Short mmCIF file of C-alpha atoms in Angstrom, two decimals:
data_model
loop_
_atom_site.label_atom_id
_atom_site.label_comp_id
_atom_site.label_asym_id
_atom_site.label_seq_id
_atom_site.Cartn_x
_atom_site.Cartn_y
_atom_site.Cartn_z
CA MET A 129 -15.77 15.35 -19.31
CA ARG A 130 -13.34 12.53 -18.59
CA ARG A 131 -14.04 10.33 -15.59
CA VAL A 132 -11.56 10.87 -12.79
CA ALA A 133 -10.58 8.61 -9.88
CA VAL A 134 -8.52 9.86 -6.94
CA VAL A 135 -6.68 7.25 -4.84
CA HIS A 136 -5.51 8.04 -1.30
CA GLU A 137 -4.04 5.61 1.22
CA TRP A 138 -6.32 6.07 4.22
CA LEU A 139 -8.62 8.56 5.89
CA VAL A 140 -8.09 8.53 9.66
CA ASN A 141 -7.14 12.14 10.48
CA TYR A 142 -6.81 15.48 8.72
CA ALA A 143 -3.06 16.01 8.33
CA GLY A 144 -0.68 17.26 5.64
CA SER A 145 -1.46 14.68 2.95
CA GLU A 146 -5.19 15.25 3.50
CA ARG A 147 -4.71 18.96 2.83
CA VAL A 148 -3.21 18.03 -0.54
CA LEU A 149 -6.07 15.59 -1.12
CA ALA A 150 -8.57 18.37 -0.37
CA GLU A 151 -7.01 20.55 -3.09
CA ILE A 152 -7.05 17.69 -5.61
CA LEU A 153 -10.74 17.05 -4.89
CA GLN A 154 -11.49 20.75 -5.28
CA LEU A 155 -9.85 20.68 -8.72
CA PHE A 156 -11.88 17.59 -9.68
CA PRO A 157 -15.22 17.92 -7.84
CA GLN A 158 -16.82 15.02 -9.73
CA ALA A 159 -14.01 12.55 -8.99
CA ASP A 160 -14.64 9.28 -7.19
CA LEU A 161 -12.40 8.66 -4.19
CA TYR A 162 -10.74 5.32 -3.38
CA VAL A 163 -9.08 4.65 0.01
CA LEU A 164 -7.91 1.55 1.84
CA VAL A 165 -9.83 2.50 4.98
CA ASP A 166 -12.08 5.40 5.98
CA PHE A 167 -12.36 6.17 9.68
CA LEU A 168 -12.14 9.95 9.41
CA PRO A 169 -14.06 11.67 12.24
CA ARG A 170 -17.22 13.49 11.26
CA GLN A 171 -15.87 16.92 12.23
CA ASP A 172 -13.00 16.55 9.70
CA ARG A 173 -15.07 15.38 6.72
CA GLY A 174 -16.13 18.75 5.33
CA PHE A 175 -13.68 18.66 2.40
CA LEU A 176 -15.15 15.34 1.22
CA SER A 177 -18.69 16.78 0.73
CA ASP A 178 -21.01 13.98 -0.43
CA ARG A 179 -18.76 12.31 -2.98
CA SER A 180 -18.61 8.57 -3.54
CA ILE A 181 -15.92 6.90 -1.40
CA HIS A 182 -14.78 3.33 -2.09
CA THR A 183 -12.88 1.36 0.57
CA SER A 184 -10.89 -1.88 0.39
CA PHE A 185 -11.47 -5.19 2.15
CA ILE A 186 -9.18 -3.99 4.96
CA GLN A 187 -12.02 -1.71 6.10
CA ASN A 188 -13.89 -4.77 7.39
CA LEU A 189 -11.01 -6.68 8.99
CA PRO A 190 -10.86 -7.03 12.80
CA PHE A 191 -9.63 -3.95 14.70
CA ALA A 192 -9.07 -2.07 11.42
CA ALA A 193 -10.22 1.21 12.95
CA SER A 194 -7.35 1.29 15.45
CA LYS A 195 -4.84 -1.20 14.02
CA PHE A 196 -5.10 -0.70 10.26
CA ARG A 197 -1.33 -0.13 9.98
CA SER A 198 -0.84 -3.71 11.18
CA TYR A 199 -2.30 -4.80 7.85
CA LEU A 200 0.58 -3.22 5.90
CA PRO A 201 1.58 -6.60 4.33
CA LEU A 202 -1.93 -6.80 2.81
CA MET A 203 -2.02 -3.25 1.49
CA PRO A 204 -0.37 -3.90 -1.90
CA LEU A 205 -2.92 -6.65 -2.55
CA ALA A 206 -5.78 -4.44 -1.33
CA ILE A 207 -4.84 -1.46 -3.52
CA GLU A 208 -4.63 -3.72 -6.58
CA GLN A 209 -8.24 -4.87 -6.10
CA PHE A 210 -9.70 -1.47 -6.97
CA ASP A 211 -11.24 -1.71 -10.45
CA LEU A 212 -10.38 1.60 -12.11
CA SER A 213 -10.79 0.38 -15.69
CA SER A 214 -13.66 2.81 -16.43
CA TYR A 215 -11.64 5.95 -15.60
CA GLU A 216 -9.57 7.98 -18.03
CA LEU A 217 -7.55 9.86 -15.40
CA ILE A 218 -6.23 8.42 -12.13
CA ILE A 219 -4.55 10.67 -9.57
CA SER A 220 -2.89 8.94 -6.63
CA SER A 221 -1.91 10.70 -3.42
CA ASN A 222 0.91 8.44 -2.27
CA HIS A 223 3.14 7.92 0.76
CA ALA A 224 2.78 4.13 0.95
CA VAL A 225 0.89 2.10 -1.65
CA ALA A 226 -1.66 4.33 -3.43
CA LYS A 227 0.36 4.57 -6.64
CA GLY A 228 0.16 0.75 -6.96
CA VAL A 229 -3.34 0.75 -8.43
CA ILE A 230 -3.57 -1.18 -11.70
CA THR A 231 -4.09 0.95 -14.82
CA GLY A 232 -4.14 0.27 -18.55
CA PRO A 233 -2.20 1.78 -21.47
CA GLU A 234 -5.06 4.13 -22.42
CA GLN A 235 -5.35 5.54 -18.92
CA LEU A 236 -3.35 8.47 -17.54
CA HIS A 237 -1.94 7.93 -14.04
CA ILE A 238 -0.43 10.91 -12.20
CA ALA A 239 1.12 10.15 -8.80
CA TYR A 240 1.57 12.96 -6.29
CA VAL A 241 4.18 11.51 -3.96
CA HIS A 242 4.48 12.83 -0.41
CA SER A 243 7.30 10.32 0.05
CA PRO A 244 8.22 6.81 -1.04
CA MET A 245 7.62 4.39 1.86
CA ARG A 246 10.08 5.75 4.43
CA TYR A 247 10.13 2.62 6.59
CA ALA A 248 10.81 0.36 3.59
CA TRP A 249 13.60 2.45 2.07
CA ASP A 250 16.11 4.85 3.64
CA LEU A 251 14.51 4.85 7.12
CA GLN A 252 14.25 1.05 7.43
CA HIS A 253 17.05 0.69 9.98
CA GLN A 254 15.74 3.58 12.06
CA TYR A 255 12.27 2.01 12.02
CA LEU A 256 13.60 -1.39 13.12
CA ARG A 257 15.66 0.18 15.88
CA GLU A 258 12.79 2.27 17.27
CA ALA A 259 10.38 -0.69 17.06
CA GLY A 260 12.81 -2.90 19.00
CA LEU A 261 13.19 -5.20 15.99
CA GLU A 262 16.95 -5.25 15.55
CA ARG A 263 17.33 -8.93 16.50
CA GLY A 264 15.35 -12.13 16.71
CA ILE A 265 12.77 -13.97 14.63
CA LYS A 266 10.35 -11.02 14.50
CA SER A 267 13.19 -8.86 13.20
CA TRP A 268 13.96 -11.23 10.33
CA VAL A 269 10.28 -11.66 9.45
CA THR A 270 9.88 -7.87 9.38
CA ARG A 271 13.02 -7.43 7.28
CA TRP A 272 11.74 -10.02 4.78
CA LEU A 273 8.35 -8.25 4.57
CA LEU A 274 10.04 -4.89 4.00
CA HIS A 275 12.21 -6.50 1.31
CA GLN A 276 9.06 -7.75 -0.42
CA LEU A 277 7.46 -4.30 -0.10
CA ARG A 278 10.50 -2.68 -1.72
CA GLN A 279 10.29 -5.06 -4.66
CA TRP A 280 6.58 -4.37 -5.13
CA ASP A 281 7.02 -0.63 -4.61
CA ARG A 282 9.65 -0.34 -7.33
CA VAL A 283 7.72 -2.48 -9.84
CA SER A 284 4.42 -0.68 -9.19
CA GLY A 285 6.11 2.60 -10.09
CA ASN A 286 6.10 1.42 -13.70
CA GLY A 287 2.34 2.02 -13.79
CA VAL A 288 2.77 5.75 -13.17
CA ASP A 289 2.88 8.06 -16.20
CA TYR A 290 3.94 11.24 -14.37
CA PHE A 291 5.41 11.72 -10.90
CA LEU A 292 4.84 14.88 -8.89
CA ALA A 293 6.85 15.49 -5.70
CA ASN A 294 6.06 17.78 -2.78
CA SER A 295 9.68 19.04 -2.54
CA GLN A 296 13.07 18.82 -4.20
CA PHE A 297 14.05 16.50 -1.35
CA ILE A 298 11.31 14.03 -2.28
CA ALA A 299 12.10 14.40 -5.99
CA LYS A 300 15.59 13.10 -5.16
CA ARG A 301 14.06 10.17 -3.24
CA ILE A 302 11.85 9.36 -6.23
CA ALA A 303 14.87 9.44 -8.57
CA LYS A 304 16.80 7.08 -6.30
CA VAL A 305 13.94 4.66 -5.56
CA TYR A 306 12.06 4.56 -8.87
CA GLY A 307 14.66 5.90 -11.29
CA ARG A 308 12.18 8.53 -12.50
CA LYS A 309 12.16 12.32 -12.74
CA ALA A 310 9.50 14.18 -10.80
CA GLN A 311 8.09 17.67 -11.18
CA VAL A 312 7.99 19.52 -7.85
CA VAL A 313 4.58 20.91 -6.87
CA TYR A 314 4.76 22.28 -3.35
CA PRO A 315 1.77 21.43 -1.13
CA PRO A 316 -0.85 24.08 -0.31
CA VAL A 317 -0.26 26.40 2.62
CA ASP A 318 -2.90 29.05 3.34
CA VAL A 319 -0.41 31.76 4.23
CA GLU A 320 -3.16 34.42 4.05
CA GLN A 321 -4.73 32.82 7.13
CA PHE A 322 -1.41 32.70 9.04
CA GLN A 323 -0.49 36.33 9.62
CA PRO A 324 1.63 37.98 12.33
CA SER A 325 -0.22 39.26 15.37
CA ASP A 326 0.05 42.68 16.99
CA ARG A 327 0.10 41.09 20.44
CA PRO A 328 3.44 40.81 22.27
CA ARG A 329 5.07 37.38 22.25
CA GLU A 330 4.69 35.08 25.23
CA ASN A 331 7.60 33.29 26.87
CA PHE A 332 7.20 29.77 25.47
CA TYR A 333 8.45 27.67 22.58
CA LEU A 334 6.13 25.51 20.45
CA THR A 335 6.26 22.23 18.58
CA ALA A 336 3.37 20.44 16.86
CA ALA A 337 3.49 17.01 15.23
CA ARG A 338 2.09 13.50 15.26
CA PHE A 339 3.64 11.49 18.07
CA VAL A 340 5.34 8.88 15.89
CA PRO A 341 9.04 7.92 16.12
CA TYR A 342 10.33 9.61 12.95
CA LYS A 343 8.92 12.99 14.02
CA LYS A 344 11.55 12.99 16.82
CA VAL A 345 9.40 14.91 19.29
CA ASP A 346 11.29 13.03 22.03
CA LEU A 347 14.49 14.89 21.09
CA ILE A 348 12.78 18.25 21.57
CA VAL A 349 11.21 17.18 24.87
CA SER A 350 14.57 15.87 26.11
CA ALA A 351 16.30 19.13 25.14
CA PHE A 352 13.79 21.26 27.04
CA ALA A 353 13.88 18.86 29.99
CA ALA A 354 17.54 19.88 30.25
CA MET A 355 16.57 23.59 30.14
CA PRO A 356 14.08 24.00 33.03
CA ASP A 357 14.09 27.80 32.63
CA ARG A 358 12.51 27.54 29.14
CA THR A 359 8.86 26.58 28.59
CA LEU A 360 7.80 24.21 25.80
CA VAL A 361 4.24 23.60 24.55
CA VAL A 362 3.84 20.31 22.68
CA VAL A 363 0.78 19.89 20.45
CA GLY A 364 -0.13 16.46 19.11
CA GLU A 365 -1.22 12.90 19.79
CA GLY A 366 0.04 9.46 18.81
CA GLU A 367 1.74 6.22 19.70
CA THR A 368 4.73 7.71 21.57
CA ALA A 369 2.62 9.94 23.86
CA ALA A 370 3.27 7.87 27.01
CA LYS A 371 7.04 7.87 26.42
CA LEU A 372 7.06 11.64 25.89
CA ARG A 373 5.19 12.30 29.12
CA GLN A 374 7.60 10.05 31.02
CA ILE A 375 10.64 12.09 30.01
CA ALA A 376 8.91 15.50 30.32
CA THR A 377 9.62 17.94 33.15
CA PRO A 378 7.28 20.57 34.69
CA ASN A 379 8.32 23.22 32.15
CA ILE A 380 6.80 21.12 29.32
CA ARG A 381 3.05 21.25 28.67
CA PHE A 382 1.12 18.90 26.37
CA LEU A 383 -1.97 19.80 24.35
CA PRO A 384 -4.03 17.49 22.11
CA TYR A 385 -4.53 18.26 18.42
CA GLN A 386 -5.72 21.86 18.14
CA PRO A 387 -8.20 23.32 15.64
CA PRO A 388 -6.54 25.54 13.01
CA GLU A 389 -7.50 28.83 14.69
CA GLN A 390 -6.08 27.75 18.05
CA LEU A 391 -2.87 26.43 16.49
CA LYS A 392 -2.49 29.74 14.68
CA LEU A 393 -2.81 31.63 17.98
CA LEU A 394 -0.11 29.46 19.52
CA MET A 395 2.17 30.09 16.55
CA GLN A 396 1.56 33.83 16.73
CA ASN A 397 2.29 33.98 20.45
CA CYS A 398 5.32 31.68 20.87
CA ARG A 399 8.96 32.74 20.85
CA ALA A 400 9.91 30.17 18.21
CA PHE A 401 8.63 26.99 16.55
CA VAL A 402 10.91 23.98 17.09
CA PHE A 403 11.11 20.95 14.77
CA ALA A 404 13.56 18.03 14.75
CA ALA A 405 12.29 15.63 12.05
CA ILE A 406 13.60 14.99 8.55
CA GLU A 407 10.39 16.27 7.00
CA ASP A 408 9.29 15.69 3.41
CA PHE A 409 8.15 19.32 3.09
CA GLY A 410 6.91 20.66 6.45
CA ILE A 411 3.64 22.60 6.18
CA THR A 412 3.73 23.68 9.83
CA LEU A 413 7.17 25.25 9.32
CA VAL A 414 5.76 27.46 6.58
CA GLU A 415 2.67 28.32 8.65
CA ALA A 416 4.86 29.38 11.58
CA GLN A 417 6.98 31.62 9.36
CA ALA A 418 3.83 33.15 7.86
CA CYS A 419 2.92 34.10 11.45
CA GLY A 420 6.23 35.94 11.73
CA THR A 421 7.52 33.24 14.07
CA PRO A 422 11.15 32.16 13.77
CA VAL A 423 11.79 28.46 13.23
CA ILE A 424 14.44 26.29 14.88
CA ALA A 425 14.58 23.17 12.69
CA LEU A 426 16.76 20.31 11.56
CA GLY A 427 18.64 21.39 8.45
CA GLN A 428 17.69 18.33 6.41
CA GLY A 429 14.78 17.42 4.15
CA GLY A 430 12.15 19.94 3.13
CA ALA A 431 13.14 22.49 5.80
CA ARG A 432 16.16 23.44 3.68
CA GLU A 433 13.74 24.63 0.97
CA THR A 434 11.50 26.77 3.20
CA VAL A 435 13.52 28.10 6.17
CA MET A 436 15.68 31.08 5.20
CA PRO A 437 18.53 32.65 7.22
CA THR A 438 16.23 35.62 7.87
CA THR A 439 13.35 33.49 9.18
CA GLY A 440 14.96 30.76 11.22
CA VAL A 441 17.93 28.69 12.33
CA LEU A 442 18.80 25.22 11.02
CA PHE A 443 20.80 22.82 13.19
CA PRO A 444 22.86 20.16 11.39
CA THR A 445 22.03 16.82 13.06
CA GLN A 446 19.38 15.23 15.23
#
């Protein structure tokens, strides 16, 4: 049996890309796993079993557990230090730098791309604006670093033999960024576990996402703040949590990350699931629809491939 290495950016929480990783590891149970950092909580590690996990030098840098994203300029160097020369098959799970591992001509490298680096490509200006980096020395330093990342990102794509994309939307991004065709393989959604409930619906709307700028949870919170007669439940955690609570009104309730069973109950009971981000695919949108819950979502990105006129409403702009 050929030796297999799986490369994933980082293990810090169990989100959409980790669900894809779990399926890859199930297909290749003997594979070794390489990640830049591994700070995944114990309760989320079940899908990893007892496999060998290799981390990069970033794992041991100061404050890496909470500030590992600050080491983004070092990540291309870190991913290139993994010695994969003894493996015949390399599968990278990529939304930042994982596909940049160094491989030889006799090795097969398949890259499953959740997205090219959003903040380095088409979302750069949005990222700079939301980070308050539109002007000044820090702005120009950041722009230069992102320029360097784009150069590396494009060149490192030459080491990939086959690209897989999680949606037609991402396949178009791959074509534009890397000049390569990608086969679409939609991510796994356990629709058998997300079934409609016989219970009557409750009078609240639901959104669930990481609290990061591009998820645009603030737009949803602001909209419901202007509609005090409608109740919104917001599930998630992240860097914009304080800002969201500042703009929230009494009709908006926040919950931390919920276990799958509890999130399913919320989806089954709400009036509709609301989503405002340009999502690569959008697993939660599919889960909500599997619960028989209508979706109100931005009509861009992966939502256009999963939300039908009979199952939801797409609005045109953020």
